[in-house]
Coordinates of C-alpha atoms and ligand atoms in Angstrom, one line a residue:
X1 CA 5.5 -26.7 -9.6
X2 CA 5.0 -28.6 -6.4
X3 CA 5.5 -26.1 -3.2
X4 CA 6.9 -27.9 0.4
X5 CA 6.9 -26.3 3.8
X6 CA 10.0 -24.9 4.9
X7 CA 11.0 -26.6 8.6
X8 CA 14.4 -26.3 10.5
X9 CA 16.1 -25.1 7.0
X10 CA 14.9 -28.2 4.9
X11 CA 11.8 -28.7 2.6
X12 CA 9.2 -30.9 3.7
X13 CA 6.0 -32.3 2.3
X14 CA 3.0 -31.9 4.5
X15 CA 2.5 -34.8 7.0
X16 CA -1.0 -35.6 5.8
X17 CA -0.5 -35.2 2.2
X18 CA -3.2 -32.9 2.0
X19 CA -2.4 -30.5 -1.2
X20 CA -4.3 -27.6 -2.7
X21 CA -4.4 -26.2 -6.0
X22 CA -2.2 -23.1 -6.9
X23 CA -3.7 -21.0 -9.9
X24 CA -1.9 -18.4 -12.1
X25 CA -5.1 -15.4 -11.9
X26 CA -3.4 -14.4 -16.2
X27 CA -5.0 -17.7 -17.3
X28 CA -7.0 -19.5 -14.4
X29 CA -5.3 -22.5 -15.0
X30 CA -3.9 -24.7 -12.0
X31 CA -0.1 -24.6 -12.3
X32 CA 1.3 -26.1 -8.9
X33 CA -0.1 -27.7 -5.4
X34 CA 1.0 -25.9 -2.0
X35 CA 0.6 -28.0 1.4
X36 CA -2.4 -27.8 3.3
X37 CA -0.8 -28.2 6.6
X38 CA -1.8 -29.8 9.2
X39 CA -1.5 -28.8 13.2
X40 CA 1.5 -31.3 13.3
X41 CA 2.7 -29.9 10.5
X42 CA 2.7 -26.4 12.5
X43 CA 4.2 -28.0 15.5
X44 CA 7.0 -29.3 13.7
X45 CA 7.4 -25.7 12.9
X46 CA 7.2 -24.4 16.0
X47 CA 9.9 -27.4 17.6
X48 CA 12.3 -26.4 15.2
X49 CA 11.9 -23.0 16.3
X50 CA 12.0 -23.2 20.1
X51 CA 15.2 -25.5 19.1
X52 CA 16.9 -22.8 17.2
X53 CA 15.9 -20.0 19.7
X54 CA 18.3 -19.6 22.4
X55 CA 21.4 -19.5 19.5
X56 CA 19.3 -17.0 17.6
X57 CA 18.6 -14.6 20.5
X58 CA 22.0 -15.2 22.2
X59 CA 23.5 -14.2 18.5
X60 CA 25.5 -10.9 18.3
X61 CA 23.6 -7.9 16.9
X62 CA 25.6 -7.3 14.3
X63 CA 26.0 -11.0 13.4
X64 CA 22.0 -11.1 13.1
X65 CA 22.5 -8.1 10.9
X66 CA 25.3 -9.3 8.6
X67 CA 22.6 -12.4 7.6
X68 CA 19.6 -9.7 7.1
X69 CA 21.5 -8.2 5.1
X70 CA 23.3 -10.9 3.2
X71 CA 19.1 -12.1 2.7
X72 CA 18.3 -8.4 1.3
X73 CA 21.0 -9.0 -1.5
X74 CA 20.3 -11.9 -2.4
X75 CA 16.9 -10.7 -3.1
X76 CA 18.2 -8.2 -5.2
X77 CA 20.2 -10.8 -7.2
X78 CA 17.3 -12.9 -8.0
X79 CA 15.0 -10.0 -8.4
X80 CA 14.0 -11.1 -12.0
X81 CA 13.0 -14.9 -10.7
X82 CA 11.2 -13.5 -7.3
X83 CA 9.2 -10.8 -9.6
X84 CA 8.1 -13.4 -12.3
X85 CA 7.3 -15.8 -9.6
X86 CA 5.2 -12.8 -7.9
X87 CA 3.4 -12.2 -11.3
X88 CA 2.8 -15.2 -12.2
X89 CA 1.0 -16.2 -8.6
X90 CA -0.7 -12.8 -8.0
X91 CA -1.6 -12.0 -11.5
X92 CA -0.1 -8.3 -11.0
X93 CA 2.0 -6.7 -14.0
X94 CA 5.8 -7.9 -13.6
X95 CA 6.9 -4.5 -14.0
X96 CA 5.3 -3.5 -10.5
X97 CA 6.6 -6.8 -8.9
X98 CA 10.0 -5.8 -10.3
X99 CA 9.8 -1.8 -9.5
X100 CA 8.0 -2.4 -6.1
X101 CA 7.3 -5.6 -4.6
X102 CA 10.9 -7.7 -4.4
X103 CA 12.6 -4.5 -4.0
X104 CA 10.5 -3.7 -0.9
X105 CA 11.3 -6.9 0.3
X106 CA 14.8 -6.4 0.2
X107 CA 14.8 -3.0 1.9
X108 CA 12.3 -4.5 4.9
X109 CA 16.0 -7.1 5.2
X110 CA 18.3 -4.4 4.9
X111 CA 16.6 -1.6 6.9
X112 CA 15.4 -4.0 10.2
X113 CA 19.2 -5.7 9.3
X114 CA 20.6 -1.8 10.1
X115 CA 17.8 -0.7 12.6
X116 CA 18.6 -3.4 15.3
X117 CA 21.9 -2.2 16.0
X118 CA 20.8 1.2 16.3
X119 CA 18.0 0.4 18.6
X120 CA 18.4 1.8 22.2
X121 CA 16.1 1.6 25.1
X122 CA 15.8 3.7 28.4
X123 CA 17.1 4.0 31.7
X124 CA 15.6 6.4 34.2
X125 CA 17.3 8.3 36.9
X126 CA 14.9 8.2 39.9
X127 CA 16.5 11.3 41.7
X128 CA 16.0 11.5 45.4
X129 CA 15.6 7.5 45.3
X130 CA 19.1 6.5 44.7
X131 CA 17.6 4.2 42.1
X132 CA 18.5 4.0 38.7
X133 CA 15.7 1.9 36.4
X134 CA 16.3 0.8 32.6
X135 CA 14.6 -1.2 30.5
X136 CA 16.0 -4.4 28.6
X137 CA 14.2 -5.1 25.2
X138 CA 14.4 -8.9 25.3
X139 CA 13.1 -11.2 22.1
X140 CA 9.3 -12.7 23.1
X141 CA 10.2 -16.0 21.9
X142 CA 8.4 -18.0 19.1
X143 CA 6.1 -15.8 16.8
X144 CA 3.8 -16.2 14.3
X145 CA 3.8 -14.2 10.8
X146 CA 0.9 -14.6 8.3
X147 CA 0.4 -12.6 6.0
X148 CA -1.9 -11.7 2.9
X149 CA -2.1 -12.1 -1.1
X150 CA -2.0 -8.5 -2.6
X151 CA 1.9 -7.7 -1.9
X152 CA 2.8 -11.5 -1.2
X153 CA 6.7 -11.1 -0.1
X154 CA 6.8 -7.4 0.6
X155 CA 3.8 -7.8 3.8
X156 CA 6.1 -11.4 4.1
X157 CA 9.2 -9.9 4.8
X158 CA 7.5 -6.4 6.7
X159 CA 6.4 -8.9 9.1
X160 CA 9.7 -11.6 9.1
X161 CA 12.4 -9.0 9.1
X162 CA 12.0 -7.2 12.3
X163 CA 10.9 -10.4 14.0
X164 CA 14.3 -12.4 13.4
X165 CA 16.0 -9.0 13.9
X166 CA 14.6 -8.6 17.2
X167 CA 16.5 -12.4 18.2
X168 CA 12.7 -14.3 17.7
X169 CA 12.4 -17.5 15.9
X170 CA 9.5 -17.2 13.7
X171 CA 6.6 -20.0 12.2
X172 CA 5.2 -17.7 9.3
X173 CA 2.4 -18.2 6.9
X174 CA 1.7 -16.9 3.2
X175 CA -1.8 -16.6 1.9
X176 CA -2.3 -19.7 0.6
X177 CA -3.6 -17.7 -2.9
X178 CA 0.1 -16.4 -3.3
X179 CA 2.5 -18.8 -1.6
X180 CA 5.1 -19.1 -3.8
X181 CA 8.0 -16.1 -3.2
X182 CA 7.9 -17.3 0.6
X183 CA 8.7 -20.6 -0.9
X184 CA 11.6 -19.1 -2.7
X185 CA 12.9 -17.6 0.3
X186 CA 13.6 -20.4 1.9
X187 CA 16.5 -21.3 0.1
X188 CA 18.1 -17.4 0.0
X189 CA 17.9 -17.7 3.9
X190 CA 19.4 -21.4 3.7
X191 CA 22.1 -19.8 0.7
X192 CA 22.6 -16.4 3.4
X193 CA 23.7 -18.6 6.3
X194 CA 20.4 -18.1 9.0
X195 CA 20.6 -20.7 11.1
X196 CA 18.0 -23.9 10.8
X197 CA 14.9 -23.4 12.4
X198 CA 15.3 -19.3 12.8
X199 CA 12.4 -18.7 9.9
X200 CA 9.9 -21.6 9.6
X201 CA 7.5 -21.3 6.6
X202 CA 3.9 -23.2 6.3
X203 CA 1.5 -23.7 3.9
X204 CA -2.5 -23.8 3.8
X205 CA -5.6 -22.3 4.2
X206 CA -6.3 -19.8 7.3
X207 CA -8.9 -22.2 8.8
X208 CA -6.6 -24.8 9.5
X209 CA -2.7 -24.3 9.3
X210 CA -3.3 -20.5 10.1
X211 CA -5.8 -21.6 13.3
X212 CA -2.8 -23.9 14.2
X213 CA -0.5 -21.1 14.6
X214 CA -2.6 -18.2 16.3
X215 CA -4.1 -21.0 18.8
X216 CA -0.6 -22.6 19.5
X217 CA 0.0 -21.6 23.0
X218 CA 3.1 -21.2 23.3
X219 CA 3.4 -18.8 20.5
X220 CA 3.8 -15.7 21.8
X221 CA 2.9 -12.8 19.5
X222 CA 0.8 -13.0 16.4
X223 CA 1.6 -10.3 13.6
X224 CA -1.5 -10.5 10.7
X225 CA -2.2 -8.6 7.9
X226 CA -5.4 -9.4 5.9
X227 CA -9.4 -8.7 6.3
X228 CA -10.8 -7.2 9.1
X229 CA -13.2 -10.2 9.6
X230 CA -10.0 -12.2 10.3
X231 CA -8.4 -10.1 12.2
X232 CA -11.7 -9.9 14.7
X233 CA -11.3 -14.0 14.8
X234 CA -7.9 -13.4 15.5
X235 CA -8.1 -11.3 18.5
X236 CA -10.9 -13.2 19.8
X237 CA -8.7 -16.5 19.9
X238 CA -5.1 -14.7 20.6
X239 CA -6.9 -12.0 23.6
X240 CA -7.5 -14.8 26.6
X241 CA -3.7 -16.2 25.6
X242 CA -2.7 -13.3 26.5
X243 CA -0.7 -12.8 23.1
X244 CA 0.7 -9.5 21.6
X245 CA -1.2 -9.0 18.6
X246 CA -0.5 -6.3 15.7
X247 CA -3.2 -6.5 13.1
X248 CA -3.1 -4.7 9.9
X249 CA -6.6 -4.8 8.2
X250 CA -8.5 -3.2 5.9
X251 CA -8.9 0.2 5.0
X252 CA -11.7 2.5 2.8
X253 CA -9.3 5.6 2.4
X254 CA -10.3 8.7 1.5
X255 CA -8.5 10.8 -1.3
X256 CA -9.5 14.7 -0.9
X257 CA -9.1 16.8 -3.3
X258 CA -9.6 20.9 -3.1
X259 CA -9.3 23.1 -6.0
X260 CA -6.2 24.7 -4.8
X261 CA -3.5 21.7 -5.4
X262 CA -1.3 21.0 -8.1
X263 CA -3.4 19.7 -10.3
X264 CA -1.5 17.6 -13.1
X265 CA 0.1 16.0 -10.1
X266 CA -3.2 15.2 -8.0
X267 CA -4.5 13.8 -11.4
X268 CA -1.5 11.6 -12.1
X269 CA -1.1 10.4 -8.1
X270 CA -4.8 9.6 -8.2
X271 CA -4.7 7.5 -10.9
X272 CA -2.1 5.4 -9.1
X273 CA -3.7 5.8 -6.1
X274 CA -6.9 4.3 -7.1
X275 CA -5.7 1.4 -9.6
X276 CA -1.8 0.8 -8.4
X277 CA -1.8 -3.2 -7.7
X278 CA -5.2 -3.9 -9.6
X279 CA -6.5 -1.6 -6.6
X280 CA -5.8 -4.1 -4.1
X281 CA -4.0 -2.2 -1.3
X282 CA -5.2 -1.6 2.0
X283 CA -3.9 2.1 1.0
X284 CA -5.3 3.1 -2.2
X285 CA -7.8 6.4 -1.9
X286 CA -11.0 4.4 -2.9
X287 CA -12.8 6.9 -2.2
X288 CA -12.8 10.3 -3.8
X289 CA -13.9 13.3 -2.7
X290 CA -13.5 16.4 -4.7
X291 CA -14.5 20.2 -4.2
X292 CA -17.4 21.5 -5.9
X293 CA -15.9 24.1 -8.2
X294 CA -13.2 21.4 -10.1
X295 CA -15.3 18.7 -9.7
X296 CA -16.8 18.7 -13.2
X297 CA -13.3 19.1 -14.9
X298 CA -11.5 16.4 -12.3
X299 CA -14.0 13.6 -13.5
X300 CA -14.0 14.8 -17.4
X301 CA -9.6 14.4 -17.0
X302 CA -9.8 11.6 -14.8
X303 CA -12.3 9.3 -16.3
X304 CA -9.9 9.9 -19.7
X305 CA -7.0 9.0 -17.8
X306 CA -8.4 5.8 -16.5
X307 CA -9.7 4.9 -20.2
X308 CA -6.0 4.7 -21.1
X309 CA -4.8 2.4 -18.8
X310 CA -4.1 -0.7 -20.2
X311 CA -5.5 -4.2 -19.1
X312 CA -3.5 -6.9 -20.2
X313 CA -1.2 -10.0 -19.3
X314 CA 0.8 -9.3 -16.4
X315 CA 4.3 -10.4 -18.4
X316 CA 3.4 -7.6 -21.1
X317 CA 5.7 -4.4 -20.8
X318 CA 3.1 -2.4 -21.6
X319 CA -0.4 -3.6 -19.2
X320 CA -1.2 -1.1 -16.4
X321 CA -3.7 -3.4 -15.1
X322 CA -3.0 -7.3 -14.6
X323 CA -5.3 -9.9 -13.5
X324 CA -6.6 -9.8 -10.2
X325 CA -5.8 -11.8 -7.5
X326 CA -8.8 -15.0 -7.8
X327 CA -11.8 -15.9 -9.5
X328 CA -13.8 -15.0 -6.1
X329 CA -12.0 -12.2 -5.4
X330 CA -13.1 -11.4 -8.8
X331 CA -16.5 -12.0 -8.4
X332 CA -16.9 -10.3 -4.9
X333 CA -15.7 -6.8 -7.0
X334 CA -17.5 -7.5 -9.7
X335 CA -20.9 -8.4 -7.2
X336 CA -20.1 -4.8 -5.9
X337 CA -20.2 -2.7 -9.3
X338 CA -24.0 -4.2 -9.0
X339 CA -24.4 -3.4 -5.9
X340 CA -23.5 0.2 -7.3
X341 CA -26.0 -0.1 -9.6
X342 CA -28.8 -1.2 -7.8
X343 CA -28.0 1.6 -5.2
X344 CA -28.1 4.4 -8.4
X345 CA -24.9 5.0 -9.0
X346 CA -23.4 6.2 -12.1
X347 CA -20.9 3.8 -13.9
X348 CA -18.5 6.9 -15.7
X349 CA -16.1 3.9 -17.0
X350 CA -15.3 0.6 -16.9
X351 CA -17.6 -2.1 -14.7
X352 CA -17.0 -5.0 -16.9
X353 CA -14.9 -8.4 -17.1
X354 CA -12.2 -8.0 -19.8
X355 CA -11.1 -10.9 -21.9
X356 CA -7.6 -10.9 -22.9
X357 CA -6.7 -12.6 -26.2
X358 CA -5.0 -15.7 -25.3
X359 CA -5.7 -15.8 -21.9
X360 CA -9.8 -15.5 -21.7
X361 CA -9.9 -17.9 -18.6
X362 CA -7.4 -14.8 -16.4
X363 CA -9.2 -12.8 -13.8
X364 CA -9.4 -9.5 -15.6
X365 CA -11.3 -6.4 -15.0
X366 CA -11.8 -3.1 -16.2
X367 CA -10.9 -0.1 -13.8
X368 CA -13.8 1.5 -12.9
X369 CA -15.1 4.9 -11.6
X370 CA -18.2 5.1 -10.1
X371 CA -20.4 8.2 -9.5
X372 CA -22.3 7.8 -6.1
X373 CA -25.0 9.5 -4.9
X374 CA -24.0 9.7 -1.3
X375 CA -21.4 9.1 1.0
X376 CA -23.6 6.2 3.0
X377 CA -24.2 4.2 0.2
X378 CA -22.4 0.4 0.4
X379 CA -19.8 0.9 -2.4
X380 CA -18.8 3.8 -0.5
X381 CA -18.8 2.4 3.1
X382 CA -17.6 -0.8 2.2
X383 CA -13.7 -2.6 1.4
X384 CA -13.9 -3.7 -2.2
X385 CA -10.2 -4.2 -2.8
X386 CA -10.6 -4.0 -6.6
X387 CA -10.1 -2.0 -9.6
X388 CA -12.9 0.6 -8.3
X389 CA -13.4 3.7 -7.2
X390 CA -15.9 6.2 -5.9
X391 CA -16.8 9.7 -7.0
X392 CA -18.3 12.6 -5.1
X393 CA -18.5 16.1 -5.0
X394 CA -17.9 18.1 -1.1
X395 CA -18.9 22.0 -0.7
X396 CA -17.1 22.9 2.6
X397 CA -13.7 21.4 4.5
X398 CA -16.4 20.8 7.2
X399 CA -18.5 18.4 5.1
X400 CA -15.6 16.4 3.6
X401 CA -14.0 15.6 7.0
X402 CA -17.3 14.3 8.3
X403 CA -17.9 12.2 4.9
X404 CA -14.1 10.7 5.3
X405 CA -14.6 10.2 8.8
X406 CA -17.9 8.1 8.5
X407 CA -16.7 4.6 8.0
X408 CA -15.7 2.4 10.0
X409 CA -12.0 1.9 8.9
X410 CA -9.1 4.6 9.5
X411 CA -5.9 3.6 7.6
X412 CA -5.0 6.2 5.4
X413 CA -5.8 9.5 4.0
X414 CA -4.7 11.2 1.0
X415 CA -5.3 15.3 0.9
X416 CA -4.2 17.4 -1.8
X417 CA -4.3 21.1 -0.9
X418 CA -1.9 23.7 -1.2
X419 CA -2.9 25.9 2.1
X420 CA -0.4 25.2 4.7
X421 CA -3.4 26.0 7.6
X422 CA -6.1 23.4 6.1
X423 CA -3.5 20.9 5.8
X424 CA -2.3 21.3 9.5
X425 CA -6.3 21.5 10.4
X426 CA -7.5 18.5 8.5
X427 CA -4.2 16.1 9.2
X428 CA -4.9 16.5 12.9
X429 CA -8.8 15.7 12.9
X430 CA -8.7 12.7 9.9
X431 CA -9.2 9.6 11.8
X432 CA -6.4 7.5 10.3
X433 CA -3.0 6.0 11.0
X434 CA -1.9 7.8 7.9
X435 CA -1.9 11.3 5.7
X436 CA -0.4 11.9 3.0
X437 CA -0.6 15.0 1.8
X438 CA 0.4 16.1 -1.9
X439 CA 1.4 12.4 -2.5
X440 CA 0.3 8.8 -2.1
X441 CA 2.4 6.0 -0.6
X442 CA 5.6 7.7 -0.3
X443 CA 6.7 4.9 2.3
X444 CA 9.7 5.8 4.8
X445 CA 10.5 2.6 6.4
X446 CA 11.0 4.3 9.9
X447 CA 8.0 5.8 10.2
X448 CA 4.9 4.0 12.2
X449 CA 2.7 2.0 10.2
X450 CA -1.3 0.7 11.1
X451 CA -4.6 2.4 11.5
X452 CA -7.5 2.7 13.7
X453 CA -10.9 1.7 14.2
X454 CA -11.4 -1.0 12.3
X455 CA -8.4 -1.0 10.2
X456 CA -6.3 -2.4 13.0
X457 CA -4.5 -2.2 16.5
X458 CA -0.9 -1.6 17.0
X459 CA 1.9 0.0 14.6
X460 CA 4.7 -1.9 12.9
X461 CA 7.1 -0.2 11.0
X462 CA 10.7 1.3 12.4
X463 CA 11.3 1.7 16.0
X464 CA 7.8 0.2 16.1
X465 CA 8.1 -3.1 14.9
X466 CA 11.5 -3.5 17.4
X467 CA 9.2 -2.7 20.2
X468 CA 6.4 -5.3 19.2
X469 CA 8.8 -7.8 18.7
X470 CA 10.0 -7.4 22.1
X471 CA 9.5 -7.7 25.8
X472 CA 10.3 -4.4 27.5
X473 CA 11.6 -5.3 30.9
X474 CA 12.0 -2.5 33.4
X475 CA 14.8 -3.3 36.1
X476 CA 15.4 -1.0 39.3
X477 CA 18.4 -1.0 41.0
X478 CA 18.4 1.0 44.2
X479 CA 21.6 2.2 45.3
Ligands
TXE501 O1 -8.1 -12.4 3.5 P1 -7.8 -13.2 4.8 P2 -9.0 -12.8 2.3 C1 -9.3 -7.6 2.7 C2 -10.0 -7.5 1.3 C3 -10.3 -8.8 1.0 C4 -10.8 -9.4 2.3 C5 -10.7 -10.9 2.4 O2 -11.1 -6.7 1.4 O3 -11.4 -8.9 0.0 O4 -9.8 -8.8 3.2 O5 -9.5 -11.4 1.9 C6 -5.0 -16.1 6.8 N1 -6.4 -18.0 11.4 N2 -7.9 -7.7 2.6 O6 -10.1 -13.6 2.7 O7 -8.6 -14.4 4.9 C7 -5.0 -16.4 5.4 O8 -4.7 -17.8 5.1 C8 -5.2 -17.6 11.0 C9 -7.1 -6.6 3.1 O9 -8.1 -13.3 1.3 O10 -7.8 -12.2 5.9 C10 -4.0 -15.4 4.8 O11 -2.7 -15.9 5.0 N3 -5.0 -17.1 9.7 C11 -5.7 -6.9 3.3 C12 -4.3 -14.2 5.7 O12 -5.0 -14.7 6.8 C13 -6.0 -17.0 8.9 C14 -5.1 -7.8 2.4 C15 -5.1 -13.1 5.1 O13 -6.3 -13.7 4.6 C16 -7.3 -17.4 9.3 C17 -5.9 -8.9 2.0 C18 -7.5 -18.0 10.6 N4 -8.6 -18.4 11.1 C19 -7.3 -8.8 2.1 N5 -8.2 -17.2 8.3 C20 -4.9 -5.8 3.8 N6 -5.1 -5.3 5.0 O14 -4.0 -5.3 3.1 C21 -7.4 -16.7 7.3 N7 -6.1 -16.6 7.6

């Protein structure tokens, strides 16, 4: 199935012709082309969009609401095509796309839908003065979305909804690996009534269609989630426009276990928390620490856990694991369980390609634990974004908070613990956006969302994503 761009509310093939292939990761076969746009391609966009603009930002709050909303349920009405078009592109088990993925997308709609009518800004009293200041929150203009492949529509949508919520227009981009759910959006916006040119969609690889968009001058603010490598070029072409950037990058999360948590719980969570999605979230704890006196029995019950889950086709009812994403992304984790090998780590399970009956040409893997024998080694220090984890052992709450300090990424950080003090103590010194503590991506939509250090600059979520998405505009009146 042939994808088109998605310009001023109707379909388009790109200008050049220039296609790529689309591959389904179950079976590595090519089932569809996806533009490859060009920079005309992105300017269409970005006319259509600078057209549509002063309607969209001049449009009543709770009008703009009323079609965010009207989007979210049709979501939820096609939820069985959007997940088995999510499977089928990203290779992930269609009961997560169906539990997770198109529901999340809908809620981003619905939740940044309610959120702009409730979103205030300030006025300051300047006593003394006879002044009175306050601060409009005013759209930026034209923005630009793109987005990555391991949670194609939900990171879509994260990004999309409180932009056109906000009163932007928008030119967005899908990984080219996983384009086809923003494809399918297209028509529930056209079917929900947002006017043409509001949400612009484009196809192709980063190095040219998504180039086009963060180099376009007159788009004002670049939202990105993907590698960190991408979000450095990013900044470096976005910083001397002057544009509002938020990037969302990797992550090499720590999951820290002490003896005193609730252990059945910790297991279960960590299981998801390593392998949910393949592994391939910025958020999973891939790496585990865990204190010396349960560390024996944690990897005896986990590395049996982990044995169980099932790899299979992504359309089965019963596969755990699905395919992942690519065949490089699929050799870049596999490259790294050598890398763990040549570096004297201990493979406790998994490490190897699986072949599915059927379907020996998909992009499977087993999950795998690995054993390290330091906290500096690469597979520990590195983003593998896979099916993989790493194991080690931590004597003191002193140690462990210097071992899941010492990378160079600071998304998120699981801690399972039971004593109120060390959770306050340890919360306040990680070195990450997020902690969880006594759970694992238990998302609240309101709360902020990013990381430090390398993982990223900027917050989106709630409030959050409002304020990026808008110019604050302070306004004194002296009287
Ligand atoms: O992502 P890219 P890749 C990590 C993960 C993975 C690595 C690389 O470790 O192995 O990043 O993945 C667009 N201008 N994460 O290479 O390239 C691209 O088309 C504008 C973590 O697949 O960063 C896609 O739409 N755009 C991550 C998007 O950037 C450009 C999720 C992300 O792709 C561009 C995914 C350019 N010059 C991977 N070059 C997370 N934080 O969740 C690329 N793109």
């Amino acid at each position: 199935m042939n994808i088109q761009n998605y310009i001023n509310g109707n379909f388009h093939n790109p200008i050049d012709n220039n296609w790529i292939d689309n591959y389904n990761p179950s079976n590595g076969e090519v089932y569809g082309q996806i533009p490859n746009s060009s920079t005309e391609d992105v300017e269409n966009a970005y006319i259509a969009a600078k057209s549509a603009l002063p309607g969209w930002s001049q449009t009543g709050l709770e009008e703009r609401s009323r079609i965010l909303i009207r989007v979210s349920e049709l979501l939820e009405a096609n939820l069985q095509r959007f997940a088995e078009a999510e499977s089928k592109d990203n290779g992930k088990p269609i009961s997560l796309a169906k539990a997770i993925d198109i529901p999340r997308a809908a809620s981003n709609f619905r939740f940044f839908g309610h959120a702009i009518t409730q979103f205030a800004s300030e006025s300051h009293e300047s006593t003394g003065q006879q002044a009175i200041n306050y601060t409009l929150r005013q759209p930026i203009g034209v923005v630009g979305c793109i987005s990555p492949w391991n949670l194609p529509l939900y990171l879509f949508t994260w990004k999309i909804a409180p932009a056109l919520a906000a009163g932007n227009c928008v030119v967005a981009k899908p990984s080219e690996v996983t384009p086809m759910t923003a494809y399918l959006l297209g028509e529930i916006c056209n079917e929900a009534g947002l006017p043409k040119g509001v949400l612009n969609i484009v196809h192709g690889l980063g190095g040219s269609t998504g180039q086009a968009i963060i180099e376009h001058p007159d788009i004002k603010a670049i939202s990105f989630t993907g590698g960190t490598a991408t979000g450095t070029h990013i900044a470096k072409v976005a910083a001397p426009m002057f544009k509002k950037l938020s990037l969302e990058l990797g992550g090499k999360n720590p999951n820290i276990i002490f003896a005193d948590c609730d252990y059945e719980d910790m297991l279960n969570t960590t299981v998801r928390s390593s392998f949910a999605n393949q592994g391939q979230i910025c958020l999973c704890g891939s790496r585990i620490f865990v204190e010396a006196t349960i560390y024996d029995q944690f990897k005896t019950d986990f590395v049996a856990k982990v044995k169980q889950l099932k790899v299979g086709h992504p359309s089965e009812a019963d596969t755990d694991i699905g395919a992942l994403v690519s065949k490089s992304h699929l050799d870049k984790v596999k490259a790294y369980i050598q890398i763990a090998k040549d570096e004297n780590g201990t493979i406790l399970c998994g490490g190897n390609a699986v072949t599915v009956n059927g379907y020996e040409n998909g992009y499977y893997l087993e999950p795998t634990v690995i054993e390290v024998p330091n906290d500096d080694c690469r597979v520990n220090q590195e983003e593998i974004f896979g099916p993989v984890v790493t194991l080690m052992p931590f004597h003191s709450e002193d140690d462990v908070l210097q071992m899941a300090n010492k990378v160079k990424y600071g998304l998120s950080a699981t801690l399972w613990t039971n004593n109120l003090k060390r959770t306050m103590r340890l919360s306040n010194q990680l070195q990450s956006g997020i902690v969880w503590v006594n759970t694992w991506m238990l998302r609240d939509l309101r709360t902020p969302f990013g990381g430090v250090k390398a993982s990223g600059v900027g917050r989106e979520g709630g409030f959050e994503a409002l304020r990026f998405f808008t110019e604050a505009k302070n306004i004194c009146i002296k009287y």
